[in-house]
Amino acid sequence: MSPVGLFLQADWVVRAVMAGLLIASLWTWTIILSFGFKIGGVKKAIDKFEAEYREADDIDEFHRRVAGRDQPISRVFSAGVTEWRRSTAGKAIDREGTRERLGTAMGATIAQEIDRLADRLNFLATVASSAPFVGLFGTVWGIMRSFTNIAKEQSSSLAVVAPGIAEALFATAIGLFAAIPALIAYNRYSHGINRVEQRLNRFADGFHATLSRRLEMEA
């Protein structure tokens, strides 16, 4: 009645269900651990970047210093600077159009960065919603096998029924083992990504205001 024994004694359909759920569980924990480090690194990078930005006196010089960083906030900042340079390169400057394009450029970059961060969260959502039902399928199949054994042995004793039912319930347990961490992690990391998006939007709004004031000064 050990977990390994239940797996080895199970019907091939139940074994396939268990193996698939175990693989999904392992991949879920890989995503959970790696995403935890990733989202933590992004938040620290935002803190550091904002501190450096507040201390910077020259936007162009600061852009040269941070343009090559592989950070979401750095790419949002670079998108704003790039659009600023393109919109103000000519002699005639459309100020309202420049403000609108700045907001669009940084907003599109933020959306792209959030999509990149949230890419693997879809797998957690899929496991959280489907793993219990996959385990339930293994449970139903195992119980059907138990009834088949009852018919073959013409006995409903515990020795005949227990192995199939134990295998069936073990499939459900593995499904819950995969689904529960995936659900908790998905909700937690979705909240974390929303916080990152809010911080990027606040930075973009502040930078947009800075460039707008600079546009008025140049006018």
XYZ file of C-alpha atoms in Angstrom:
219
model
C 0.000 0.000 0.000
C 3.010 2.314 -0.345
C 2.841 5.090 -2.995
C 5.309 3.227 -5.219
C 3.398 -0.012 -4.760
C 0.101 1.660 -5.583
C 1.630 3.086 -8.757
C 3.121 -0.226 -9.878
C -0.033 -2.215 -9.156
C -2.356 0.250 -10.856
C -3.981 -0.267 -14.229
C -2.026 1.177 -17.157
C -4.585 3.956 -17.606
C -4.307 4.977 -13.954
C -0.506 4.770 -14.179
C -0.556 7.076 -17.206
C -2.729 9.548 -15.293
C -0.420 9.421 -12.263
C 2.719 9.841 -14.385
C 1.241 12.812 -16.237
C 0.211 14.480 -13.000
C 3.623 13.902 -11.425
C 5.353 15.449 -14.430
C 2.956 18.404 -14.277
C 3.662 18.761 -10.554
C 7.427 18.769 -11.082
C 7.160 21.346 -13.858
C 4.813 23.421 -11.671
C 7.352 23.549 -8.847
C 10.091 24.444 -11.326
C 8.021 27.399 -12.524
C 7.121 28.402 -8.962
C 10.745 28.522 -7.812
C 12.155 30.179 -10.931
C 9.339 32.722 -11.130
C 9.790 33.614 -7.473
C 13.432 34.540 -8.085
C 12.486 36.333 -11.317
C 9.765 38.542 -9.880
C 11.943 39.337 -6.876
C 14.789 40.382 -9.167
C 12.464 42.615 -11.207
C 11.249 44.421 -8.081
C 14.801 45.015 -6.858
C 15.800 46.278 -10.305
C 12.895 48.752 -10.263
C 13.915 50.010 -6.813
C 17.519 50.521 -7.924
C 16.578 52.124 -11.239
C 14.152 54.586 -9.659
C 16.768 55.603 -7.078
C 19.330 56.226 -9.823
C 16.764 58.082 -11.926
C 15.926 60.463 -9.084
C 19.614 61.289 -8.653
C 20.271 61.810 -12.382
C 20.719 65.399 -13.575
C 20.827 64.739 -17.309
C 18.328 62.439 -18.998
C 20.471 61.813 -22.081
C 23.541 60.907 -20.049
C 21.459 58.655 -17.792
C 19.983 56.959 -20.855
C 23.462 56.204 -22.210
C 24.339 54.618 -18.883
C 21.278 52.376 -18.489
C 20.190 51.679 -22.074
C 21.842 48.252 -22.209
C 20.319 46.861 -19.031
C 18.109 43.803 -19.404
C 15.344 45.185 -17.174
C 11.682 45.982 -17.891
C 11.898 49.473 -16.417
C 15.029 50.240 -18.429
C 13.266 49.288 -21.656
C 10.262 51.452 -20.731
C 12.599 54.374 -20.100
C 14.444 53.746 -23.380
C 11.142 53.627 -25.282
C 10.245 57.051 -23.921
C 13.643 58.573 -24.727
C 13.644 57.070 -28.233
C 10.193 58.430 -29.018
C 11.149 61.811 -27.555
C 14.170 62.066 -29.820
C 12.189 61.066 -32.900
C 9.348 63.489 -32.187
C 11.625 66.455 -31.446
C 14.183 65.872 -34.210
C 12.528 68.218 -36.723
C 12.232 71.976 -36.653
C 8.451 71.964 -36.303
C 7.353 70.048 -33.191
C 3.812 68.832 -32.713
C 3.640 69.098 -28.921
C 0.284 67.422 -28.406
C 1.219 64.682 -30.861
C 4.542 64.236 -29.080
C 2.830 63.800 -25.713
C 0.417 61.275 -27.178
C 3.162 59.276 -28.875
C 5.258 59.235 -25.706
C 2.378 57.741 -23.743
C 1.657 55.206 -26.470
C 5.301 54.118 -26.813
C 5.833 53.582 -23.100
C 2.403 51.975 -22.639
C 3.073 49.482 -25.427
C 6.469 48.632 -23.919
C 4.903 48.071 -20.503
C 2.306 45.728 -22.011
C 5.047 43.807 -23.810
C 7.122 43.471 -20.648
C 4.149 42.276 -18.603
C 3.280 39.711 -21.274
C 6.849 38.458 -21.144
C 6.798 38.207 -17.352
C 3.435 36.412 -17.261
C 4.244 33.988 -20.061
C 4.534 30.813 -17.965
C 1.727 31.643 -15.565
C -0.731 30.175 -18.062
C 0.698 26.737 -17.313
C 0.040 27.208 -13.586
C -3.546 28.218 -14.339
C -3.993 25.190 -16.585
C -2.654 22.780 -13.959
C -4.712 24.399 -11.199
C -7.940 24.026 -13.156
C -7.411 20.683 -14.887
C -5.308 18.510 -12.551
C -8.169 17.670 -10.133
C -10.340 16.527 -13.040
C -7.521 14.455 -14.528
C -7.030 12.833 -11.126
C -10.767 12.286 -10.880
C -10.686 10.494 -14.219
C -8.036 8.141 -12.799
C -10.214 7.658 -9.726
C -13.282 6.753 -11.752
C -11.260 4.360 -13.877
C -9.772 2.685 -10.799
C -13.187 2.253 -9.188
C -14.509 0.724 -12.406
C -11.595 -1.711 -12.280
C -12.500 -2.562 -8.675
C -16.033 -3.441 -9.690
C -14.631 -5.567 -12.508
C -12.499 -7.460 -9.976
C -15.558 -7.963 -7.799
C -17.363 -9.529 -10.744
C -14.403 -11.761 -11.599
C -13.768 -12.945 -8.054
C -17.469 -12.991 -7.185
C -16.530 -11.494 -3.866
C -16.860 -8.030 -2.355
C -14.343 -8.601 0.418
C -11.916 -5.850 1.364
C -8.982 -7.788 -0.098
C -10.612 -7.666 -3.529
C -11.915 -4.081 -3.427
C -9.211 -2.249 -1.473
C -6.317 -2.249 -4.001
C -8.334 -0.738 -6.839
C -9.960 1.870 -4.620
C -6.602 2.802 -3.060
C -5.076 3.247 -6.514
C -8.037 5.353 -7.559
C -7.843 7.615 -4.519
C -4.091 7.936 -4.962
C -4.678 9.368 -8.451
C -6.980 11.993 -6.961
C -4.393 12.805 -4.291
C -1.708 13.362 -6.929
C -4.085 15.603 -8.865
C -4.675 17.737 -5.771
C -0.941 17.723 -5.002
C -0.337 19.275 -8.416
C -3.326 21.638 -8.420
C -3.141 23.236 -4.976
C 0.408 24.690 -5.243
C -0.302 25.773 -8.817
C -3.442 27.653 -7.737
C -1.746 29.361 -4.787
C 1.287 30.315 -6.870
C -0.848 31.594 -9.745
C -2.843 33.894 -7.475
C 0.266 35.087 -5.659
C 2.320 35.746 -8.771
C -0.589 37.351 -10.605
C -0.766 39.842 -7.761
C 2.997 40.356 -8.004
C 2.808 41.017 -11.738
C -0.021 43.498 -11.187
C 2.166 45.320 -8.673
C 5.031 45.437 -11.165
C 2.703 46.763 -13.857
C 1.446 49.471 -11.510
C 4.997 50.545 -10.675
C 5.993 50.647 -14.342
C 2.916 52.713 -15.138
C 3.685 55.133 -12.309
C 7.256 55.517 -13.528
C 6.056 56.033 -17.110
C 3.558 58.672 -15.948
C 6.248 60.510 -14.018
C 8.711 60.359 -16.900
C 5.977 61.492 -19.292
C 5.347 64.517 -17.054
C 9.079 65.319 -17.003
C 9.311 65.220 -20.784
C 6.129 67.306 -21.087
C 7.652 70.023 -18.889
C 10.828 69.870 -20.951
C 8.736 70.254 -24.100
C 7.100 73.381 -22.670
C 10.460 74.829 -21.659
C 11.843 74.330 -25.158
C 8.748 76.041 -26.557
